mmCIF file of C-alpha atoms in Angstrom:
data_model
loop_
_atom_site.group_PDB
_atom_site.id
_atom_site.type_symbol
_atom_site.label_atom_id
_atom_site.label_comp_id
_atom_site.label_asym_id
_atom_site.label_seq_id
_atom_site.Cartn_x
_atom_site.Cartn_y
_atom_site.Cartn_z
ATOM 1 C CA MET A 164 -29.331 18.600 -47.859
ATOM 2 C CA VAL A 165 -25.611 17.895 -47.379
ATOM 3 C CA LYS A 166 -25.586 19.881 -44.135
ATOM 4 C CA ARG A 167 -28.537 17.923 -42.775
ATOM 5 C CA VAL A 168 -27.003 14.555 -43.674
ATOM 6 C CA ALA A 169 -23.653 15.526 -42.198
ATOM 7 C CA GLY A 170 -25.295 16.873 -39.079
ATOM 8 C CA GLY A 171 -27.289 13.685 -38.638
ATOM 9 C CA LEU A 172 -24.247 11.500 -39.072
ATOM 10 C CA LEU A 173 -22.297 13.657 -36.633
ATOM 11 C CA VAL A 174 -24.974 13.292 -33.977
ATOM 12 C CA VAL A 175 -25.111 9.512 -34.450
ATOM 13 C CA LEU A 176 -21.337 9.162 -34.288
ATOM 14 C CA SER A 177 -21.106 11.387 -31.240
ATOM 15 C CA MET A 178 -23.752 9.408 -29.364
ATOM 16 C CA SER A 179 -22.388 6.000 -30.269
ATOM 17 C CA GLY A 180 -18.742 6.881 -29.840
ATOM 18 C CA CYS A 181 -18.724 8.854 -26.574
ATOM 19 C CA ALA A 182 -17.367 5.978 -24.497
ATOM 20 C CA ALA A 183 -14.825 5.040 -27.145
ATOM 21 C CA MET A 184 -13.670 8.660 -27.451
ATOM 22 C CA ARG A 185 -13.061 8.858 -23.730
ATOM 23 C CA GLU A 186 -10.874 5.762 -23.991
ATOM 24 C CA ARG A 187 -8.575 7.201 -26.686
ATOM 25 C CA GLU A 188 -6.007 9.981 -26.908
ATOM 26 C CA TRP A 189 -6.664 12.660 -29.529
ATOM 27 C CA GLY A 190 -3.860 12.398 -32.076
ATOM 28 C CA THR A 191 -2.763 12.399 -35.695
ATOM 29 C CA CYS A 192 -5.467 9.987 -36.843
ATOM 30 C CA ALA A 193 -8.165 12.504 -35.882
ATOM 31 C CA ILE A 194 -6.284 15.266 -37.747
ATOM 32 C CA ALA A 195 -5.793 13.147 -40.878
ATOM 33 C CA GLY A 196 -9.400 11.974 -40.768
ATOM 34 C CA GLY A 197 -10.593 15.571 -40.492
ATOM 35 C CA ILE A 198 -8.541 16.653 -43.531
ATOM 36 C CA ILE A 199 -9.695 13.723 -45.648
ATOM 37 C CA GLY A 200 -13.294 14.090 -44.503
ATOM 38 C CA ALA A 201 -13.306 17.811 -45.291
ATOM 39 C CA ALA A 202 -11.963 17.173 -48.770
ATOM 40 C CA VAL A 203 -14.476 14.405 -49.492
ATOM 41 C CA GLY A 204 -17.326 16.423 -48.017
ATOM 42 C CA GLY A 205 -16.464 19.509 -50.057
ATOM 43 C CA VAL A 206 -16.286 17.529 -53.302
ATOM 44 C CA THR A 207 -19.527 15.701 -52.501
ATOM 45 C CA GLY A 208 -21.292 18.974 -51.727
ATOM 46 C CA GLY A 209 -20.117 20.528 -54.964
ATOM 47 C CA VAL A 210 -21.120 17.526 -57.060
ATOM 48 C CA THR A 211 -24.531 17.367 -55.435
ATOM 49 C CA ALA A 212 -25.118 21.056 -56.087
ATOM 50 C CA ASN A 213 -24.031 20.702 -59.747
ATOM 51 C CA ASN A 214 -26.350 17.743 -60.268
ATOM 52 C CA ASN A 215 -29.229 19.868 -58.995
ATOM 53 C CA ASP A 216 -28.279 22.787 -61.262
ATOM 54 C CA SER A 217 -27.947 25.004 -58.213
ATOM 55 C CA SER A 218 -26.826 28.603 -58.297
ATOM 56 C CA ASP A 219 -23.283 29.639 -57.439
ATOM 57 C CA ALA A 220 -24.396 30.764 -53.981
ATOM 58 C CA VAL A 221 -26.100 27.453 -53.268
ATOM 59 C CA ARG A 222 -23.123 25.572 -54.700
ATOM 60 C CA GLY A 223 -20.766 27.507 -52.419
ATOM 61 C CA GLY A 224 -22.945 26.785 -49.420
ATOM 62 C CA ALA A 225 -23.076 23.107 -50.300
ATOM 63 C CA ILE A 226 -19.323 22.931 -50.636
ATOM 64 C CA GLY A 227 -18.813 24.786 -47.349
ATOM 65 C CA GLY A 228 -21.322 22.573 -45.570
ATOM 66 C CA GLY A 229 -19.681 19.481 -47.014
ATOM 67 C CA ILE A 230 -16.272 20.633 -45.831
ATOM 68 C CA VAL A 231 -17.548 21.315 -42.294
ATOM 69 C CA GLY A 232 -19.627 18.161 -42.014
ATOM 70 C CA GLY A 233 -17.100 15.916 -43.706
ATOM 71 C CA GLY A 234 -14.292 17.328 -41.607
ATOM 72 C CA ALA A 235 -16.213 16.696 -38.390
ATOM 73 C CA ILE A 236 -17.183 13.174 -39.390
ATOM 74 C CA GLY A 237 -13.678 12.382 -40.629
ATOM 75 C CA THR A 238 -12.173 13.672 -37.400
ATOM 76 C CA LEU A 239 -14.432 11.448 -35.301
ATOM 77 C CA LEU A 240 -13.883 8.407 -37.498
ATOM 78 C CA GLY A 241 -10.120 8.867 -37.548
ATOM 79 C CA HIS A 242 -10.076 9.241 -33.787
ATOM 80 C CA LEU A 243 -12.275 6.184 -33.181
ATOM 81 C CA ILE A 244 -10.455 3.979 -35.678
ATOM 82 C CA CYS A 245 -6.773 4.470 -34.981
ATOM 83 C CA ASP A 246 -5.913 7.064 -32.334
ATOM 84 C CA PRO A 247 -4.080 5.304 -29.469
ATOM 85 C CA VAL A 248 -6.061 3.985 -26.529
ATOM 86 C CA LYS A 249 -5.364 5.798 -23.267
ATOM 87 C CA ALA A 250 -3.143 3.928 -20.862
ATOM 88 C CA ALA A 251 -5.028 2.429 -17.948
ATOM 89 C CA PRO A 252 -4.516 4.399 -14.737
ATOM 90 C CA ALA A 253 -1.997 2.925 -12.358
ATOM 91 C CA PRO A 254 -3.591 1.023 -9.468
ATOM 92 C CA PRO A 255 -3.460 2.816 -6.141
ATOM 93 C CA PRO A 256 -0.515 1.854 -3.944
ATOM 94 C CA PRO A 257 -1.266 -0.775 -1.315
ATOM 95 C CA ALA A 258 -2.161 0.479 2.099
ATOM 96 C CA PRO A 259 0.832 0.563 4.445
ATOM 97 C CA PRO A 260 0.881 -2.129 7.104
ATOM 98 C CA PRO A 261 -0.375 -1.032 10.483
ATOM 99 C CA PRO A 262 2.425 0.202 12.744
ATOM 100 C CA ALA A 263 3.768 -2.179 15.357
ATOM 101 C CA THR A 264 2.538 -1.280 18.839
ATOM 102 C CA LYS A 265 4.559 -2.079 21.943
ATOM 103 C CA ILE A 266 2.018 -3.205 24.552
ATOM 104 C CA GLU A 267 4.519 -4.116 27.292
ATOM 105 C CA GLU A 268 8.228 -3.720 27.997
ATOM 106 C CA LEU A 269 9.891 -5.823 30.688
ATOM 107 C CA LYS A 270 13.149 -4.125 31.637
ATOM 108 C CA GLY A 271 15.194 -2.997 34.596
ATOM 109 C CA ALA A 272 14.470 -5.288 37.530
ATOM 110 C CA ASN A 273 12.547 -7.838 35.457
ATOM 111 C CA PHE A 274 15.641 -9.910 34.590
ATOM 112 C CA ASP A 275 18.717 -10.533 36.699
ATOM 113 C CA PHE A 276 22.168 -10.417 35.154
ATOM 114 C CA ASN A 277 22.813 -13.524 33.067
ATOM 115 C CA LYS A 278 19.298 -14.882 33.767
ATOM 116 C CA ALA A 279 16.191 -15.474 31.684
ATOM 117 C CA THR A 280 13.832 -16.190 34.580
ATOM 118 C CA LEU A 281 11.055 -13.647 35.034
ATOM 119 C CA LYS A 282 11.008 -11.791 38.328
ATOM 120 C CA PRO A 283 7.675 -10.888 40.033
ATOM 121 C CA GLU A 284 7.516 -7.399 38.510
ATOM 122 C CA GLY A 285 8.079 -8.847 35.052
ATOM 123 C CA ARG A 286 5.354 -11.416 35.678
ATOM 124 C CA ARG A 287 2.886 -8.589 36.333
ATOM 125 C CA HIS A 288 3.797 -7.004 32.996
ATOM 126 C CA VAL A 289 3.061 -10.301 31.254
ATOM 127 C CA GLU A 290 -0.308 -10.607 32.999
ATOM 128 C CA HIS A 291 -1.228 -7.134 31.784
ATOM 129 C CA ALA A 292 -0.258 -8.029 28.210
ATOM 130 C CA ALA A 293 -2.304 -11.220 28.420
ATOM 131 C CA GLU A 294 -5.369 -9.216 29.493
ATOM 132 C CA ILE A 295 -4.948 -6.920 26.481
ATOM 133 C CA MET A 296 -4.701 -9.915 24.146
ATOM 134 C CA LYS A 297 -7.789 -11.538 25.638
ATOM 135 C CA LYS A 298 -9.747 -8.356 24.937
ATOM 136 C CA ASN A 299 -8.405 -8.336 21.364
ATOM 137 C CA PRO A 300 -8.663 -11.940 20.134
ATOM 138 C CA SER A 301 -7.338 -11.056 16.660
ATOM 139 C CA MET A 302 -4.126 -9.614 18.084
ATOM 140 C CA ASN A 303 -0.883 -11.536 17.656
ATOM 141 C CA VAL A 304 2.353 -10.526 19.330
ATOM 142 C CA SER A 305 6.083 -10.794 18.823
ATOM 143 C CA VAL A 306 8.151 -11.183 21.991
ATOM 144 C CA GLU A 307 11.627 -9.744 21.447
ATOM 145 C CA GLY A 308 14.469 -10.419 23.883
ATOM 146 C CA HIS A 309 17.536 -8.206 24.534
ATOM 147 C CA THR A 310 20.649 -8.253 26.715
ATOM 148 C CA ASP A 311 23.314 -5.907 28.019
ATOM 149 C CA SER A 312 26.767 -5.783 26.426
ATOM 150 C CA ILE A 313 28.654 -8.096 28.777
ATOM 151 C CA GLY A 314 29.621 -11.363 27.095
ATOM 152 C CA SER A 315 30.084 -12.545 23.535
ATOM 153 C CA ASP A 316 27.633 -11.891 20.710
ATOM 154 C CA LYS A 317 26.826 -15.595 20.416
ATOM 155 C CA TYR A 318 26.154 -16.030 24.132
ATOM 156 C CA ASN A 319 24.003 -12.903 24.342
ATOM 157 C CA MET A 320 21.984 -13.950 21.309
ATOM 158 C CA LYS A 321 21.097 -17.227 23.025
ATOM 159 C CA LEU A 322 20.314 -15.419 26.282
ATOM 160 C CA SER A 323 18.012 -12.951 24.524
ATOM 161 C CA GLU A 324 16.179 -15.832 22.852
ATOM 162 C CA ARG A 325 15.697 -17.509 26.240
ATOM 163 C CA ARG A 326 14.321 -14.273 27.687
ATOM 164 C CA ALA A 327 11.838 -13.962 24.854
ATOM 165 C CA GLN A 328 10.807 -17.579 25.284
ATOM 166 C CA SER A 329 10.388 -17.107 29.036
ATOM 167 C CA VAL A 330 7.891 -14.287 28.410
ATOM 168 C CA ALA A 331 6.090 -16.318 25.726
ATOM 169 C CA ASP A 332 5.741 -19.268 28.119
ATOM 170 C CA ALA A 333 4.278 -16.946 30.755
ATOM 171 C CA LEU A 334 1.718 -15.654 28.228
ATOM 172 C CA VAL A 335 0.697 -19.222 27.438
ATOM 173 C CA GLN A 336 0.303 -19.917 31.170
ATOM 174 C CA ASP A 337 -2.028 -16.922 31.288
ATOM 175 C CA GLY A 338 -4.280 -18.445 28.623
ATOM 176 C CA ILE A 339 -2.858 -17.106 25.339
ATOM 177 C CA ALA A 340 -2.566 -19.617 22.493
ATOM 178 C CA LYS A 341 0.980 -20.399 21.318
ATOM 179 C CA SER A 342 -0.117 -19.738 17.731
ATOM 180 C CA ARG A 343 -0.576 -16.048 18.577
ATOM 181 C CA ILE A 344 3.000 -15.611 19.820
ATOM 182 C CA THR A 345 6.338 -15.498 18.012
ATOM 183 C CA THR A 346 9.706 -14.997 19.695
ATOM 184 C CA ARG A 347 12.929 -13.403 18.551
ATOM 185 C CA GLY A 348 16.257 -12.578 20.171
ATOM 186 C CA PHE A 349 18.431 -9.583 19.316
ATOM 187 C CA GLY A 350 21.275 -10.152 21.761
ATOM 188 C CA LYS A 351 23.069 -6.934 22.653
ATOM 189 C CA SER A 352 22.509 -5.274 19.253
ATOM 190 C CA ARG A 353 19.705 -2.915 20.315
ATOM 191 C CA PRO A 354 20.595 -1.173 23.571
ATOM 192 C CA ILE A 355 18.265 1.514 24.911
ATOM 193 C CA ALA A 356 20.633 2.756 27.639
ATOM 194 C CA ASP A 357 24.356 3.220 28.264
ATOM 195 C CA ASN A 358 26.030 -0.155 28.795
ATOM 196 C CA LYS A 359 28.886 1.563 30.666
ATOM 197 C CA THR A 360 26.757 1.840 33.822
ATOM 198 C CA GLU A 361 25.032 -0.815 35.913
ATOM 199 C CA ALA A 362 21.741 1.078 35.665
ATOM 200 C CA GLY A 363 22.050 1.237 31.872
ATOM 201 C CA ARG A 364 22.870 -2.440 31.578
ATOM 202 C CA ALA A 365 19.826 -3.274 33.727
ATOM 203 C CA GLU A 366 17.644 -1.276 31.312
ATOM 204 C CA ASN A 367 19.054 -3.210 28.370
ATOM 205 C CA ARG A 368 18.243 -6.590 29.969
ATOM 206 C CA ARG A 369 14.680 -6.631 28.727
ATOM 207 C CA ALA A 370 11.937 -8.217 26.669
ATOM 208 C CA GLU A 371 9.335 -6.350 24.606
ATOM 209 C CA ILE A 372 5.840 -7.575 23.750
ATOM 210 C CA ILE A 373 4.840 -6.026 20.424
ATOM 211 C CA ALA A 374 1.415 -6.292 18.812
ATOM 212 C CA ARG A 375 1.416 -7.203 15.112
#
C-alpha cells in the first residue's frame, strides 16, 4: 500500500513539476529533502505495517518501500521548493553592423593641387555613384575628403572638407537627396601614397564615396 501511494505521488509530482524542475539547478535542497523524505517514509511504512499486524517480512518491505518512495518524493519537493532557479541564458550578441563599402574613389587627376573643384574625370565617377544610389534607394553615403601633405593641418582640413562638399553637391545635381549624403574631411591624416613624390601627392588628393 505504501509503495503504491508513494508511486502515485511520485508520478503526479513528476508530471506537474517537469517545467519547474527544468528551471532549477539540482542542489542541497533536493539532497536534504531526499534524506528527510526517506526517513519519514520509512517510519510511516513501519507504523502502517505494525498497525496491520504484518509479518516481519511485510514490515521490512513496507519500511523499504517507504524509504524509497519518501526519498523520491522528498527529493522532488526539496528541489521544487528551494533549489536555486537557473540563471537566464545571456542574450545573443547584436549582429555586427554591415561593413562600409567604397562605391567610388576620386583620386589622381580628379583634383588639382590646392583645388576642390571636380575635374571631368572626377565628375564621371560621381555620375557612376549616383546611378548606384538610384538603383539602391535605401543606400546612404558618406563623402570623405583628403589632401596631400603640403600645407598646414588646419588648411588641409578645410580643403578636404571642401573637396567632400564638392562631390556631395555633384551628387545632388545628379538627383540624389541631400538627406542621403554626409560629408567629412580628414585633411592629410590618411595618405594612401608617398607624399614625397608628385605622383603620390596626386593620389592623396582625393574624395571617397562610401556606402553606409
